C-alpha cells in the first residue's frame, strides 16, 4: 500500500503541469497575499518554505527583498522543476527536494518558515512540525496555513476536495492542531481565520 508521501509525489507530479493555470492562481493568490502581509521585514532574513510547490509566493518575496535568503523545499520533482524555471536568474532563492519529516537543514537557521496548503499531505505531521521548530532560530516564526474542520462549511469544502482530488489527506480542528504545535515546541500560537475553511497559525 502506498504511503501518504508516495501518493503526494504522484499527485503533485501529475498536477504540476496545471498548477499555475489561471483558475488555480485565482484560488491561491488570495492566500499568498494573506501570508505575504505578515512578511514585511524580510530584508537580510532567512525564510524557509516547506511544500513550496511551484514557488510563486517565494519568488515574489525573493524579488521584493533582494537581501533575503529564501529556501523552498518540496517532495515533487516536477513542482520543483517549474519553480526553478520560474525563478530565472534570481540568486537569493534556492529550491530543493526534501520531505517535511526530514529537512536536510541545520538547526536554528531560519527567521521565518511558511507552510501553505501543504500540511494536510504530510505522513507524520508531528515529526514535520518538530522539524519546522528545529530549523527556526529562537524567536523565529512559523506561518502555517491550512484547512480546518471546525466550521460546517470547512468540513463540506474539505470533504469535497478529498472526494474530487485529494483522497488521502489529514485535516484537523483548531484544538488538535494547536496541541500538535505545542507538542512540537511552539509556545505562542495565534490563529488568523481567513474564511470558514482556511486559517493561518502564527507560531513562535
Ligand atoms: C497544494 S501544493 C501547495 C504549494 C504551495 N505551497 C502553494 O501554496 O502554492 C502542496 C505541496 O506540498 C508538497 N508536499 C506534500 N507533502 C509533502 C511533504 N511531506 N514534504 C514536502 N512537500 C510536500 C506537494 O508536493 C505540493 O507541491
Short mmCIF file of C-alpha atoms and ligand atoms in Angstrom, two decimals:
data_model
loop_
_atom_site.label_atom_id
_atom_site.label_comp_id
_atom_site.label_asym_id
_atom_site.label_seq_id
_atom_site.Cartn_x
_atom_site.Cartn_y
_atom_site.Cartn_z
CA UNK A 1 0.00 0.00 0.00
CA UNK A 2 1.26 3.46 -0.85
CA UNK A 3 2.06 5.90 1.93
CA UNK A 4 0.61 9.41 2.00
CA UNK A 5 4.06 10.67 0.96
CA UNK A 6 4.16 8.40 -2.09
CA UNK A 7 0.64 9.47 -3.03
CA UNK A 8 1.60 13.15 -2.70
CA UNK A 9 4.56 12.69 -5.04
CA UNK A 10 2.31 11.04 -7.60
CA UNK A 11 -0.47 13.63 -7.17
CA UNK A 12 1.76 16.69 -7.47
CA UNK A 13 3.93 15.36 -10.27
CA UNK A 14 0.61 14.98 -12.11
CA UNK A 15 -0.80 18.40 -11.05
CA UNK A 16 2.43 20.27 -11.79
CA UNK A 17 1.50 20.92 -15.42
CA UNK A 18 -1.69 22.79 -14.48
CA UNK A 19 -0.76 24.10 -11.05
CA UNK A 20 -0.03 27.60 -12.37
CA UNK A 21 -3.15 27.78 -14.54
CA UNK A 22 -5.32 30.92 -14.18
CA UNK A 23 -8.01 29.06 -12.21
CA UNK A 24 -5.53 27.64 -9.73
CA UNK A 25 -3.77 31.01 -9.39
CA UNK A 26 -7.11 32.69 -8.77
CA UNK A 27 -7.73 30.33 -5.83
CA UNK A 28 -4.25 30.54 -4.29
CA UNK A 29 -3.50 34.23 -4.84
CA UNK A 30 -5.73 35.39 -2.00
CA UNK A 31 -3.88 33.09 0.44
CA UNK A 32 -0.43 34.14 -0.77
CA UNK A 33 -1.42 37.77 -0.18
CA UNK A 34 -2.57 36.98 3.34
CA UNK A 35 0.72 35.29 4.27
CA UNK A 36 2.76 37.95 2.48
CA UNK A 37 1.06 40.67 4.52
CA UNK A 38 2.87 39.29 7.59
CA UNK A 39 6.28 39.20 5.91
CA UNK A 40 7.13 42.86 5.79
CA UNK A 41 10.65 42.76 7.28
CA UNK A 42 12.43 40.09 5.27
CA UNK A 43 15.47 42.22 4.43
CA UNK A 44 18.63 40.28 5.41
CA UNK A 45 16.45 37.48 6.85
CA UNK A 46 16.26 33.76 6.07
CA UNK A 47 12.94 32.19 5.12
CA UNK A 48 12.14 28.52 4.57
CA UNK A 49 9.06 27.34 2.69
CA UNK A 50 8.10 23.70 3.16
CA UNK A 51 5.88 22.27 0.43
CA UNK A 52 6.73 25.29 -1.74
CA UNK A 53 5.21 23.78 -4.88
CA UNK A 54 5.98 25.89 -7.96
CA UNK A 55 7.30 28.69 -5.76
CA UNK A 56 5.01 31.56 -6.75
CA UNK A 57 4.96 33.36 -3.39
CA UNK A 58 8.59 32.51 -2.63
CA UNK A 59 9.81 34.03 -5.93
CA UNK A 60 7.71 37.12 -5.36
CA UNK A 61 9.30 37.53 -1.90
CA UNK A 62 12.81 36.98 -3.30
CA UNK A 63 12.22 39.78 -5.84
CA UNK A 64 10.73 42.11 -3.26
CA UNK A 65 13.54 41.52 -0.74
CA UNK A 66 16.80 41.08 -2.68
CA UNK A 67 18.83 40.81 0.56
CA UNK A 68 16.66 37.99 1.93
CA UNK A 69 17.68 34.36 1.51
CA UNK A 70 14.82 32.06 0.63
CA UNK A 71 14.84 28.26 0.58
CA UNK A 72 11.90 26.31 -0.83
CA UNK A 73 11.63 22.57 -0.37
CA UNK A 74 9.14 20.14 -1.82
CA UNK A 75 8.95 16.42 -2.47
CA UNK A 76 7.65 16.68 -6.03
CA UNK A 77 10.44 16.90 -8.61
CA UNK A 78 8.04 18.25 -11.20
CA UNK A 79 6.70 21.05 -8.99
CA UNK A 80 10.34 21.95 -8.25
CA UNK A 81 11.25 21.92 -11.96
CA UNK A 82 8.55 24.54 -12.52
CA UNK A 83 9.77 26.58 -9.56
CA UNK A 84 13.33 26.51 -10.88
CA UNK A 85 12.22 27.60 -14.35
CA UNK A 86 10.15 30.44 -12.89
CA UNK A 87 12.92 31.76 -10.66
CA UNK A 88 15.08 32.63 -13.70
CA UNK A 89 18.28 34.48 -12.74
CA UNK A 90 17.34 35.19 -9.12
CA UNK A 91 20.28 34.33 -6.86
CA UNK A 92 18.71 34.73 -3.41
CA UNK A 93 16.36 31.76 -3.71
CA UNK A 94 17.05 28.03 -3.83
CA UNK A 95 14.59 25.23 -4.47
CA UNK A 96 15.50 21.70 -3.46
CA UNK A 97 13.93 18.36 -2.81
CA UNK A 98 13.16 17.38 0.77
CA UNK A 99 10.42 15.71 2.72
CA UNK A 100 8.88 17.64 5.61
CA UNK A 101 9.74 14.96 8.19
CA UNK A 102 13.47 15.07 7.37
CA UNK A 103 14.64 18.53 6.44
CA UNK A 104 18.28 18.32 5.50
CA UNK A 105 18.99 21.71 7.08
CA UNK A 106 20.94 23.00 10.08
CA UNK A 107 19.29 23.82 13.41
CA UNK A 108 18.35 27.44 14.22
CA UNK A 109 18.86 28.60 10.65
CA UNK A 110 15.70 30.48 9.68
CA UNK A 111 13.94 33.61 10.88
CA UNK A 112 10.69 32.54 9.26
CA UNK A 113 9.17 29.43 7.85
CA UNK A 114 5.97 29.11 5.87
CA UNK A 115 3.87 26.10 5.05
CA UNK A 116 0.95 26.91 2.77
CA UNK A 117 -1.75 24.44 1.70
CA UNK A 118 0.68 21.57 2.25
CA UNK A 119 0.49 20.31 5.85
CA UNK A 120 -2.55 18.04 5.29
CA UNK A 121 -0.44 15.91 2.93
CA UNK A 122 2.21 15.01 5.48
CA UNK A 123 2.65 11.41 6.52
CA UNK A 124 3.91 12.27 10.01
CA UNK A 125 2.60 15.71 10.84
CA UNK A 126 4.06 15.95 14.34
CA UNK A 127 7.53 14.94 13.15
CA UNK A 128 7.23 17.63 10.45
CA UNK A 129 6.27 20.30 12.99
CA UNK A 130 9.26 19.29 15.11
CA UNK A 131 11.47 19.78 12.06
CA UNK A 132 9.94 23.23 11.49
CA UNK A 133 10.73 24.13 15.10
CA UNK A 134 14.28 22.72 14.90
CA UNK A 135 15.33 24.78 11.88
CA UNK A 136 13.81 28.04 13.17
CA UNK A 137 16.09 30.23 15.25
CA UNK A 138 14.85 31.10 18.77
CA UNK A 139 12.19 33.75 18.32
CA UNK A 140 11.60 32.72 14.72
CA UNK A 141 8.07 32.44 13.40
CA UNK A 142 6.21 29.72 11.52
CA UNK A 143 3.20 30.65 9.37
CA UNK A 144 1.17 27.52 8.77
CA UNK A 145 -1.85 27.93 6.50
CA UNK A 146 -4.21 25.01 6.21
CA UNK A 147 -7.85 23.96 6.22
CA UNK A 148 -9.69 23.36 9.48
CA UNK A 149 -12.66 21.14 10.22
CA UNK A 150 -14.23 23.38 12.89
CA UNK A 151 -16.95 25.04 10.79
CA UNK A 152 -19.53 23.11 8.79
CA UNK A 153 -18.62 24.91 5.57
CA UNK A 154 -15.00 23.96 6.18
CA UNK A 155 -15.93 20.32 6.66
CA UNK A 156 -18.03 20.29 3.45
CA UNK A 157 -15.33 22.03 1.40
CA UNK A 158 -12.54 19.75 2.62
CA UNK A 159 -14.66 16.65 2.11
CA UNK A 160 -15.38 17.74 -1.47
CA UNK A 161 -11.63 18.28 -2.04
CA UNK A 162 -10.96 14.80 -0.74
CA UNK A 163 -13.66 13.23 -2.91
CA UNK A 164 -12.57 15.09 -6.03
CA UNK A 165 -8.78 15.02 -5.98
CA UNK A 166 -7.04 14.53 -2.64
CA UNK A 167 -8.37 11.28 -1.17
CA UNK A 168 -5.66 10.59 1.37
CA UNK A 169 -5.08 13.76 3.36
CA UNK A 170 -5.48 14.68 7.02
CA UNK A 171 -7.15 17.86 8.29
CA UNK A 172 -7.78 18.78 11.91
CA UNK A 173 -9.82 21.00 14.15
CA UNK A 174 -8.18 24.09 15.64
CA UNK A 175 -7.75 22.47 19.05
CA UNK A 176 -5.95 19.38 17.77
CA UNK A 177 -3.58 21.34 15.54
CA UNK A 178 -2.80 23.73 18.40
CA UNK A 179 -1.97 20.75 20.64
CA UNK A 180 0.35 19.32 17.99
CA UNK A 181 2.11 22.66 17.56
CA UNK A 182 2.66 22.87 21.31
CA UNK A 183 4.00 19.31 21.37
CA UNK A 184 6.45 20.32 18.65
CA UNK A 185 7.79 23.12 20.84
CA UNK A 186 5.85 26.21 19.77
CA UNK A 187 4.69 28.14 22.84
CA UNK A 188 2.90 31.11 21.39
CA UNK A 189 0.23 30.35 18.81
CA UNK A 190 -2.06 32.95 17.26
CA UNK A 191 -4.70 31.96 14.77
CA UNK A 192 -5.86 34.21 11.95
CA UNK A 193 -9.12 32.97 10.47
CA UNK A 194 -9.17 33.78 6.75
CA UNK A 195 -12.53 32.26 5.85
CA UNK A 196 -14.74 29.36 7.03
CA UNK A 197 -12.18 26.85 5.75
CA UNK A 198 -8.66 28.26 5.97
CA UNK A 199 -6.67 29.81 8.81
CA UNK A 200 -3.07 30.83 9.40
CA UNK A 201 -1.41 29.56 12.56
CA UNK A 202 1.27 32.05 13.55
CA UNK A 203 3.63 30.19 15.85
CA UNK A 204 6.73 31.03 17.87
C1 LIG B 1 -1.24 22.33 -2.76
S1 LIG B 1 0.51 22.36 -3.00
C2 LIG B 1 0.93 23.92 -2.26
C3 LIG B 1 2.16 24.53 -2.90
C4 LIG B 1 2.48 25.94 -2.43
N1 LIG B 1 2.78 25.99 -1.01
C5 LIG B 1 1.36 26.87 -2.77
O1 LIG B 1 0.67 27.33 -1.84
O2 LIG B 1 1.13 27.12 -3.96
C6 LIG B 1 1.15 21.23 -1.79
C7 LIG B 1 2.64 20.98 -1.98
O3 LIG B 1 3.13 20.26 -0.85
C8 LIG B 1 4.07 19.31 -1.32
N2 LIG B 1 4.21 18.25 -0.31
C9 LIG B 1 3.27 17.34 0.05
N3 LIG B 1 3.73 16.56 1.03
C10 LIG B 1 4.99 17.00 1.31
C11 LIG B 1 5.98 16.61 2.26
N4 LIG B 1 5.76 15.63 3.12
N5 LIG B 1 7.16 17.27 2.26
C12 LIG B 1 7.38 18.28 1.39
N6 LIG B 1 6.49 18.70 0.48
C13 LIG B 1 5.30 18.08 0.45
C14 LIG B 1 3.49 18.82 -2.63
O4 LIG B 1 4.45 18.20 -3.46
C15 LIG B 1 2.94 20.12 -3.21
O5 LIG B 1 3.88 20.76 -4.03
#
